[in-house]
Every structure is written in structure tokens, then in C-alpha cells.
Amino acid sequence: MAKKIVGFITIIGAIIMSLFCLAGCKVPYNAEIVSDSYNYSGEWLNENFVKNNYTAWSNHEGVLIDGSFPKSRTFVIKSEEEKCNILNGDFDVVVNFKQEMLIVYTWTIDNIRPCYIKSVKLIDDVLNINFYVEPLPLGHGGACMPYQRWFVIKLDLLSITSVEIKEL
């Protein structure tokens, strides 16, 4: 009985320490996904921009986009003019382009679960961003028809030549 109590207390302690670590662990360069956690369909994007930047095998108004398109696309926004070309007035995040920038990422996916940044690393002048999709408990369905998903990352202004984004 005493071993069970000690084991239980140890597990609770580990959980509490993990929560403190998660609360205190900050992603480098103040990177955060600033688009709505559950609304990744991109209502805050300019319609013509979306039509010119489809991804492979996504579904748009009942039309399946063929595999000749890229699997994903990444856009770096470093000015108000670039922001206005890509994002519409529904995107209400304030950005100080003297100190910050935005990265818009899109890819084809078959679920609507939230995404989270796992890591951000600047290697030479290439920004590497790893993210993950919130997993579901085993046995819970979460699939949907493939669609083109978008998110926007706001981060400190960096001198970069490219961005590589990877889903873990």
C-alpha cells in the first residue's frame, strides 16, 4: 500500500513539474501561431492570393486540386504592403514590422485539430520551424476530407533567406 502511495505521489509530482516546464518554456524569437487555433481555413486571406497558391490534393469548393501543385507553401511577410497583398481586413493581429515579421504557411491536411510550434532554429540564414498537430486519443476519429490549411506565425524580425517548415 505504501509503495502505491509513493508511486502515485511521484507521478503527480512529475506531472506538476512538466506543467511548470511547459508554462516556462518559451519558443525562440517569440514565435507564436497567431491565427485562430481551430479556424485554419483562411478566411483572413485575400481570395485571389488563395486561388493563386493552391496545394496538391486539396479540396476547393468540391474540386480536388491535382498533384502537380506543391505539397506546401511558405510566405514571409516583412512589410505592411506584403501583408495587405496576402491577408485581408479580417486578420486583426497588430504587427510592428520594424521589429517583427509574419510567416504564412499552408499545406494539405485531413483533420481540423490545433497545431503547435515545437521548435524554431535559425541556422545561418535559414529559419527552421517544426510544428505538430494535436494528437487524438487512440480510437478517436478525427479525419475529414483533405483541405488546404493555413496558419500565420508572428515572430521577431530576422535576417533570413528561406524558411523550412516541417510537421512532426
Backbone as numpy.savetxt, mean C-alpha at the origin, in Angstrom:
# Nx Ny Nz CAx CAy CAz Cx Cy Cz
-0.45 -27.64 37.42 -1.27 -26.45 37.42 -0.40 -25.20 37.42
0.67 -25.20 38.22 1.56 -24.04 38.30 2.24 -23.80 36.97
2.61 -24.87 36.26 3.26 -24.74 34.96 2.31 -24.09 33.95
1.02 -24.42 34.02 0.04 -23.83 33.12 -0.09 -22.34 33.39
-0.10 -21.94 34.65 -0.22 -20.52 35.00 1.02 -19.76 34.52
2.20 -20.31 34.75 3.44 -19.67 34.30 3.44 -19.56 32.77
3.04 -20.61 32.08 2.97 -20.59 30.62 2.00 -19.54 30.12
0.84 -19.46 30.77 -0.16 -18.47 30.39 0.38 -17.06 30.59
1.00 -16.80 31.73 1.55 -15.48 32.01 2.65 -15.14 31.01
3.47 -16.11 30.66 4.54 -15.89 29.68 3.96 -15.50 28.32
2.91 -16.19 27.91 2.27 -15.88 26.62 1.66 -14.48 26.65
0.96 -14.14 27.70 0.36 -12.81 27.83 1.45 -11.73 27.81
2.55 -11.99 28.52 3.67 -11.03 28.53 4.26 -10.84 27.14
4.42 -11.93 26.40 4.95 -11.84 25.04 4.02 -11.05 24.13
2.73 -11.26 24.28 1.75 -10.52 23.48 1.83 -9.04 23.79
1.88 -8.69 25.06 1.95 -7.28 25.46 3.23 -6.65 24.93
4.36 -7.34 25.03 5.63 -6.80 24.52 5.56 -6.61 23.01
4.93 -7.54 22.30 4.79 -7.41 20.85 3.96 -6.20 20.48
2.88 -5.97 21.23 2.04 -4.80 20.97 2.81 -3.50 21.21
3.61 -3.43 22.26 4.42 -2.24 22.51 5.43 -2.03 21.37
6.01 -3.11 20.88 6.96 -3.00 19.78 6.28 -2.49 18.52
5.10 -3.03 18.22 4.36 -2.58 17.05 3.98 -1.11 17.16
3.60 -0.68 18.35 3.21 0.71 18.54 4.42 1.63 18.42
5.58 1.17 18.82 6.76 2.00 18.81 7.63 1.86 17.58
7.41 0.83 16.77 8.23 0.60 15.59 7.72 1.50 14.47
8.55 2.41 14.03 8.16 3.38 13.02 8.78 3.00 11.69
8.02 3.13 10.61 8.52 2.85 9.28 9.44 4.00 8.87
10.60 3.70 8.30 11.53 4.76 7.89 10.91 5.77 6.93
11.46 6.96 6.95 11.07 8.06 6.06 9.60 8.47 6.25
9.05 8.16 7.43 7.65 8.50 7.75 6.67 7.98 6.71
7.00 6.87 6.07 6.15 6.32 5.02 4.87 5.73 5.62
3.75 6.10 5.02 2.46 5.55 5.44 1.50 5.54 4.27
0.64 4.53 4.25 -0.41 4.48 3.24 -1.49 5.47 3.68
-1.74 6.47 2.84 -2.67 7.53 3.22 -4.01 7.44 2.50
-4.13 6.50 1.57 -5.44 6.29 0.96 -6.25 5.40 1.90
-7.54 5.45 1.79 -8.47 4.72 2.66 -8.11 3.24 2.75
-8.02 2.72 3.96 -7.58 1.34 4.18 -8.43 0.29 3.48
-9.71 0.53 3.31 -10.57 -0.48 2.71 -11.08 -0.08 1.33
-10.77 1.13 0.88 -11.28 1.59 -0.40 -10.12 1.80 -1.36
-9.70 0.74 -2.01 -8.55 0.81 -2.90 -8.93 0.86 -4.37
-10.20 1.12 -4.67 -10.60 1.10 -6.07 -10.25 2.37 -6.80
-9.84 3.41 -6.09 -9.29 4.58 -6.72 -10.26 5.65 -7.16
-11.33 5.89 -6.39 -12.26 6.96 -6.73 -11.59 8.33 -6.66
-10.43 8.40 -6.05 -9.69 9.65 -5.89 -8.66 9.85 -6.99
-8.77 9.06 -8.06 -7.87 9.19 -9.22 -8.60 9.82 -10.38
-7.86 10.56 -11.21 -8.45 11.11 -12.42 -8.82 9.98 -13.37
-10.02 10.04 -13.91 -10.55 8.96 -14.75 -9.66 8.66 -15.96
-9.18 9.69 -16.65 -8.33 9.47 -17.82 -7.00 8.83 -17.42
-6.49 9.19 -16.25 -5.25 8.58 -15.78 -5.44 7.08 -15.58
-6.55 6.70 -14.97 -6.84 5.28 -14.76 -6.93 4.55 -16.10
-7.66 5.12 -17.05 -7.85 4.47 -18.35 -6.54 4.29 -19.11
-5.58 5.15 -18.85 -4.28 5.06 -19.52 -3.27 4.20 -18.76
-3.68 3.64 -17.62 -2.74 2.90 -16.78 -3.33 1.61 -16.22
-4.01 0.85 -17.06 -4.56 -0.43 -16.64 -3.44 -1.41 -16.29
-3.79 -2.42 -15.49 -2.87 -3.51 -15.19 -3.43 -4.81 -15.75
-2.54 -5.76 -15.99 -2.92 -7.03 -16.61 -3.96 -7.78 -15.79
-4.91 -8.36 -16.49 -5.93 -9.26 -15.96 -6.87 -8.61 -14.95
-6.96 -7.28 -14.96 -7.91 -6.61 -14.08 -9.25 -6.47 -14.81
-10.29 -6.25 -14.04 -11.64 -6.15 -14.57 -12.09 -4.70 -14.48
-12.47 -4.12 -15.62 -12.95 -2.73 -15.65 -14.31 -2.70 -16.32
-15.34 -2.43 -15.50 -16.72 -2.34 -15.98 -17.10 -3.58 -16.79
-16.73 -4.75 -16.27 -17.09 -6.00 -16.89 -16.17 -6.44 -18.02
-15.15 -5.66 -18.32 -14.20 -6.01 -19.38 -12.90 -6.45 -18.74
-12.45 -7.65 -19.09 -11.19 -8.17 -18.57 -10.05 -7.64 -19.42
-9.10 -6.98 -18.77 -7.93 -6.43 -19.46 -6.95 -7.58 -19.71
-6.43 -7.66 -20.91 -5.57 -8.80 -21.27 -4.20 -8.73 -20.61
-3.44 -9.80 -20.74 -2.15 -9.93 -20.09 -1.02 -9.15 -20.71
-1.28 -8.37 -21.76 -0.21 -7.60 -22.38 0.15 -6.35 -21.58
-0.68 -5.99 -20.63 -0.42 -4.82 -19.79 0.53 -5.21 -18.65
1.19 -4.24 -18.03 2.06 -4.55 -16.89 1.26 -5.13 -15.73
1.92 -5.95 -14.89 1.25 -6.52 -13.72 1.04 -5.47 -12.64
1.90 -4.47 -12.61 1.77 -3.39 -11.64 2.36 -2.12 -12.23
2.04 -0.99 -11.61 2.57 0.30 -12.04 2.85 1.14 -10.80
3.89 1.96 -10.89 4.28 2.82 -9.78 4.52 4.23 -10.31
4.02 5.22 -9.58 4.16 6.62 -9.98 4.67 7.42 -8.80
5.66 8.27 -9.04 6.23 9.13 -8.01 5.70 10.54 -8.25
5.15 11.15 -7.20 4.61 12.51 -7.29 5.44 13.41 -6.40
6.10 14.39 -7.02 6.95 15.32 -6.26 6.54 16.77 -6.41
5.39 17.02 -7.04 4.93 18.41 -7.21 3.41 18.46 -7.22
2.88 19.63 -6.97 1.43 19.83 -6.99 0.87 19.57 -8.38
1.62 19.95 -9.41 1.19 19.73 -10.79 1.06 18.24 -11.09
2.06 17.44 -10.69 1.98 15.99 -10.89 0.81 15.41 -10.11
0.58 15.92 -8.91 -0.54 15.44 -8.08 -1.87 15.70 -8.80
-2.04 16.87 -9.37 -3.29 17.21 -10.05 -3.49 16.39 -11.32
-2.41 15.94 -11.95 -2.52 15.11 -13.15 -2.99 13.70 -12.83
-2.73 13.24 -11.61 -3.04 11.86 -11.24 -4.24 11.77 -10.30
-4.28 12.62 -9.28 -5.30 12.54 -8.23 -6.35 13.64 -8.42
-7.60 13.32 -8.11 -8.64 14.33 -8.24 -8.93 14.98 -6.88
-9.93 15.83 -6.83 -10.27 16.57 -5.62 -10.74 15.72 -4.46
-11.12 14.46 -4.71 -11.54 13.57 -3.62 -10.37 13.12 -2.75
-9.14 13.29 -3.26 -7.96 12.95 -2.48 -7.61 14.19 -1.65
-7.91 14.13 -0.36 -7.82 15.33 0.47 -6.64 15.34 1.44
-5.61 14.57 1.16 -4.43 14.53 2.02 -3.55 15.73 1.68
-3.17 16.48 2.70 -2.31 17.65 2.50 -0.86 17.18 2.39
-0.16 17.68 1.35 1.23 17.30 1.12 2.06 18.57 0.95
3.13 18.69 1.72 4.09 19.78 1.57 5.20 19.26 0.67
5.15 19.59 -0.62 6.09 19.02 -1.58 7.52 19.53 -1.41
7.74 20.48 -0.54 9.11 20.89 -0.22 9.77 19.89 0.72
8.94 19.11 1.43 9.46 18.15 2.40 8.94 16.73 2.22
7.89 16.56 1.41 7.24 15.26 1.27 6.99 14.92 -0.19
6.68 13.67 -0.43 6.30 13.21 -1.76 5.27 12.10 -1.63
4.68 11.73 -2.76 3.69 10.66 -2.79 4.14 9.59 -3.78
3.78 8.36 -3.48 3.98 7.26 -4.41 2.63 6.61 -4.61
2.22 6.49 -5.85 0.96 5.84 -6.20 1.32 4.48 -6.78
0.70 3.44 -6.23 0.98 2.08 -6.68 -0.32 1.39 -7.06
-0.29 0.64 -8.15 -1.47 -0.11 -8.58 -1.05 -1.48 -9.09
-1.92 -2.45 -8.88 -1.69 -3.82 -9.32 -3.01 -4.55 -9.34
-3.03 -5.71 -9.95 -4.24 -6.51 -10.00 -4.24 -7.47 -8.82
-5.37 -7.52 -8.14 -5.49 -8.36 -6.94 -6.89 -8.97 -6.90
-7.06 -9.99 -6.10 -8.36 -10.68 -6.04 -8.94 -10.72 -4.63
-8.67 -9.67 -3.84 -9.29 -9.55 -2.52 -9.40 -8.09 -2.14
-10.11 -7.81 -1.05 -10.30 -6.41 -0.62 -9.79 -6.19 0.80
-8.82 -6.99 1.21 -8.29 -6.83 2.56 -7.30 -5.68 2.63
-7.12 -5.09 3.82 -6.22 -3.95 3.97 -4.76 -4.32 3.70
-3.99 -3.32 3.29 -2.56 -3.49 3.05 -1.78 -2.67 4.07
-0.59 -3.15 4.40 0.26 -2.47 5.37 1.70 -2.47 4.87
2.41 -1.39 5.15 3.82 -1.32 4.80 4.62 -2.16 5.79
5.46 -3.02 5.27 6.33 -3.85 6.11 7.70 -3.22 6.27
8.27 -2.73 5.16 9.60 -2.11 5.24 9.80 -1.12 4.11
10.67 -0.15 4.37 11.07 0.83 3.37 12.58 0.98 3.49
13.28 0.79 2.37 14.74 0.91 2.38 15.18 1.71 1.17
16.12 2.60 1.40 16.73 3.37 0.32 18.12 2.79 0.08
18.31 2.17 -1.08 19.59 1.58 -1.44 20.10 2.35 -2.64
21.18 3.11 -2.42 21.68 4.06 -3.41 20.55 5.04 -3.71
20.05 5.06 -4.92 18.95 5.97 -5.24 17.68 5.21 -5.63
17.58 3.95 -5.18 16.39 3.12 -5.44 15.65 2.91 -4.13
14.38 3.28 -4.11 13.55 3.10 -2.93 12.85 1.75 -3.02
13.06 0.89 -2.03 12.43 -0.43 -1.98 11.35 -0.42 -0.89
10.13 -0.73 -1.30 9.01 -0.77 -0.36 8.41 -2.17 -0.40
8.31 -2.80 0.75 7.64 -4.09 0.88 6.35 -3.89 1.65
5.27 -4.49 1.18 3.99 -4.41 1.87 3.37 -5.79 1.93
2.37 -5.92 2.78 1.63 -7.18 2.85 0.15 -6.90 2.95
-0.63 -7.86 2.51 -2.08 -7.81 2.59 -2.47 -8.54 3.86
-3.37 -7.95 4.63 -3.79 -8.57 5.89 -4.29 -9.98 5.64
-3.70 -10.96 6.30 -4.13 -12.35 6.08 -5.46 -12.63 6.77
-6.18 -13.58 6.23 -7.43 -14.04 6.85 -7.15 -15.31 7.63
-7.94 -15.57 8.67 -7.79 -16.84 9.37 -8.05 -18.01 8.42
-7.38 -19.10 8.67 -7.54 -20.29 7.84 -9.01 -20.69 7.75
-9.46 -20.94 6.55 -10.84 -21.38 6.34 -11.82 -20.26 6.05
-11.38 -19.01 6.09 -12.26 -17.88 5.78 -12.02 -17.44 4.34
-13.09 -17.36 3.57 -12.97 -16.92 2.18 -12.80 -15.41 2.11
-12.05 -14.95 1.16 -11.86 -13.51 1.02 -11.58 -13.10 -0.41
-11.83 -14.00 -1.35 -11.51 -13.72 -2.74 -12.65 -12.98 -3.43
-12.29 -12.27 -4.48 -13.28 -11.59 -5.32 -12.76 -11.62 -6.76
-13.53 -11.10 -7.68 -13.08 -11.02 -9.07 -11.85 -10.12 -9.12
-10.84 -10.48 -9.91 -9.64 -9.63 -9.99 -9.99 -8.21 -10.42
-9.41 -7.26 -9.74 -9.63 -5.86 -10.08 -8.33 -5.09 -9.87
-8.30 -3.89 -10.41 -7.11 -3.06 -10.27 -7.21 -2.27 -8.98
-6.26 -2.50 -8.11 -6.25 -1.87 -6.79 -5.18 -0.79 -6.75
-5.43 0.25 -5.98 -4.52 1.39 -5.89 -4.27 1.72 -4.43
-3.10 2.22 -4.12 -2.90 2.91 -2.86 -1.86 4.01 -3.03
-1.90 4.96 -2.10 -0.99 6.10 -2.12 -0.18 6.08 -0.83
1.13 6.21 -0.99 2.04 6.28 0.15 2.58 7.70 0.23
2.50 8.29 1.40 3.08 9.60 1.66 4.35 9.38 2.47
5.44 10.04 2.09 6.70 9.88 2.80 7.56 11.11 2.64
8.67 11.13 3.37 9.61 12.24 3.28 10.12 12.36 1.85
10.45 13.59 1.44 11.01 13.84 0.13 12.40 13.21 0.05
12.60 12.36 -0.95 13.87 11.66 -1.13 14.38 11.87 -2.54
15.68 11.80 -2.71 16.29 11.87 -4.03 16.41 10.43 -4.54
15.50 10.05 -5.43 15.46 8.68 -5.94 15.35 8.68 -7.46
15.81 7.59 -8.06 15.65 7.43 -9.51 14.58 6.41 -9.84
14.28 5.52 -8.89 13.22 4.54 -9.12 12.69 4.01 -7.80
11.53 3.35 -7.91 10.87 2.74 -6.76 10.55 1.30 -7.12
10.88 0.39 -6.22 10.52 -1.01 -6.41 9.60 -1.40 -5.25
8.39 -1.81 -5.60 7.40 -2.18 -4.60 7.10 -3.67 -4.74
7.08 -4.34 -3.61 6.89 -5.80 -3.62 5.87 -6.20 -2.58
4.93 -7.05 -2.98 3.98 -7.63 -2.04 4.60 -8.87 -1.43
4.62 -8.95 -0.11 5.21 -10.09 0.58 4.18 -11.19 0.76
